[in-house]
């Protein structure tokens, strides 16, 4: 019994010794979160006045920004924002004067912070250094200051750091005594000698805001004076090993020797894999040392990708001969992300990047989320929409994003913090040239081990001697670190090609050619044939939806959506206050239709390798760019769900190649079925089924194809569908669905079938193409008139309508067309009794809407609603009509600015709509609600709109100006 007690006692002593060793040798830290003293320094008086030696008079809470602490300047018309404004009409147009008044200041360019400040600000806190920190290495660690930081400990300045991409760590004096000390920070968020570009998402007011403060972890850390400066893990799948490069340092340039033990194990796999530890000797001379250790990972390794994001944690332990100890952990994944010819591969398997651009939209705080959970949410929402990739436009996210992406299985392209345009350039000898190298080196040092860090670019669309600069940039990184792929810059289609890019992120092979009849056969093959490396579409989409005014109440943080409030009030001023939600839903449906067709076009293009949407969620800046199917909070808006979006944006997508979407019943619906499959593995003997249903859900036809193995690629031909439409005798909407049996993968397309020959109708409606004397006489006598004024509109002539909606937004692009966001109508209106439609634009509307003029109803009675209402850009909110009805005199009138007539040819939808309108006008249902004066109608075709748009600005965004010549 006594022996057993002694054995237990020895075990407990051993455990206690181990615990004591851990607590004595591991780094210790003191959180600095909480109250800090504060003083603003707008005149740069603090250094000369030695404010670090004084007690600062105010207080703030850190982590936090000045705006969160309600410090800084009130927002006025003279606020000096950081960011370009290309549409200055807000400042000058009489219509917007009321939004420029104190107390009702509402700016349309971006969100409005509680306070705004650019300049120097001082932060100060007293600390207590414990006695047991003697002979330790002491570091002040600030995870995310914005942006240049100078530090004093008591009266001693310890350093200055300027970075947008990693934590700022300041070494405190080695001889710092125990007891009370004062830390003082001087933070400056102005653009100085190093100018990354005022629209760069790392600092612009368009996105996160050019804030001043510190967020994330703030702590004092005490650790071993002999320590790991850097550990980088290079997976080698072929040899089932990891090459570990280690940089060591010792304070006060001392020498040291001892051993390093490397151990590793998986931590998120079903079966935990332990790696046999490896020990190696180290030597530090004059304060620095380095070594490289090969770590065999064992016969069985778990690899990381989007389907199985297996992760390992490496633990490196340093044991010096004189008893010093340090430990550092690194998370990594066993993966190889490569370009093989024109294809991306992950661990030897082809990858198609389905991505979105993250523009640093954080509408509650104005700065990126610093916690892992917030990023996990973002990546999981993206994955729920079928995506596997994210590009960070001219900024690098915090470490939490990499940790989250590793966990979720998401491929990332962070960028240097620069959009080197708009006041700056690269390759011209400016300080930014070296800063880009410094920042990208900091990024790879701090985040390079994360498996999700698969790609990198200098940043976005530069100017200057970009080809020369970015070619050298690519060569530098290709030689230095092979764990990811490099592209010089993410650029639009007019930027020069950087010849040594490992992959291309470019425009030019994106967009929908809906100036012609919509189809699903064309590809982007011609646009990318010049490239020999993988191609990814730059900033695909950019289709706008109307603002969601219900979103305003979500802005409970430091920002307010004054832009949304302004648009909502302006809509009310134009007598459409009750239509905001309807405009959102109708425009959203068209937006979703555009995204579906563009993504499918990419998926059916040979050698296409991915797209980066701009973006899945809204962008609150650059004039308010409402391009997302999600709002700025990553929440759904109500018109498409993640599940619906994923049907056409997924690892596996059935595709349909068809020449058109509108047919007549003397034709045959002919379509070819394809599959784009980029799943985890080939699908053996896949069985594809198809069904054709009418709007009641009744099967019109169905079929299946011979089983076929789906290899990992796109353009997999499955078979043909041929269905004669002769059995359909009235205007009908059909839905064709293709499914892969036994899987979640399915996709669908809508079609419209109209009678090839419509019945001849004896009509008492007077058809005319101008309000001539006869039309006036018919109306005066109580008759019915159909007026086709296509091409003759004057009041509304300035509004350009296409089938596609507004691109990005009309403010940023100085009212570049198109100006509308689709149409709104009531499908239950009698005008559509013989024309099946929903409340929004769809493919059958293309031949009616595309390039048709719209009418501005600015002088019509209050409450007047047209039959078909084009939705105007939210910056102008004009009350528009494509077709309207009214009582005029004793008669009744229908007016169309779309070309609807008894003689229209080769336009079955237009013919059917005209027929439906004629039937309606001869029915008892034809009883317009509103009376309109004859001259008010006639004025549409005589007088221009009273309010015309003027940007009041000479400068233009890059896309609208000629490109400077570059070497």
Tab-separated table of C-alpha atoms in Angstrom, residues 16 71 110 132 197 341 350 451 512 515 517 626 693 799 847 864 873 880 954:
chain	number	residue	atom	x	y	z
A	16	UNK	CA	3.514	19.576	-10.848
A	71	UNK	CA	-13.630	61.570	-30.904
A	110	UNK	CA	-20.514	56.050	-48.770
A	132	UNK	CA	9.370	38.003	-12.414
A	197	UNK	CA	-3.642	55.357	-53.218
A	341	UNK	CA	-0.648	24.634	-68.004
A	350	UNK	CA	-8.163	20.419	-61.077
A	451	UNK	CA	-3.107	26.556	-46.174
A	512	UNK	CA	-23.270	39.370	-71.033
A	515	UNK	CA	-27.396	43.718	-76.855
A	517	UNK	CA	-30.907	38.013	-78.136
A	626	UNK	CA	-25.515	47.657	-54.566
A	693	UNK	CA	-43.074	21.581	-66.495
A	799	UNK	CA	-32.659	57.792	-69.654
A	847	UNK	CA	-37.138	42.002	-77.145
A	864	UNK	CA	-50.071	57.449	-60.830
A	873	UNK	CA	-31.197	54.613	-60.852
A	880	UNK	CA	-40.708	56.201	-65.491
A	954	UNK	CA	-13.988	66.862	-64.621
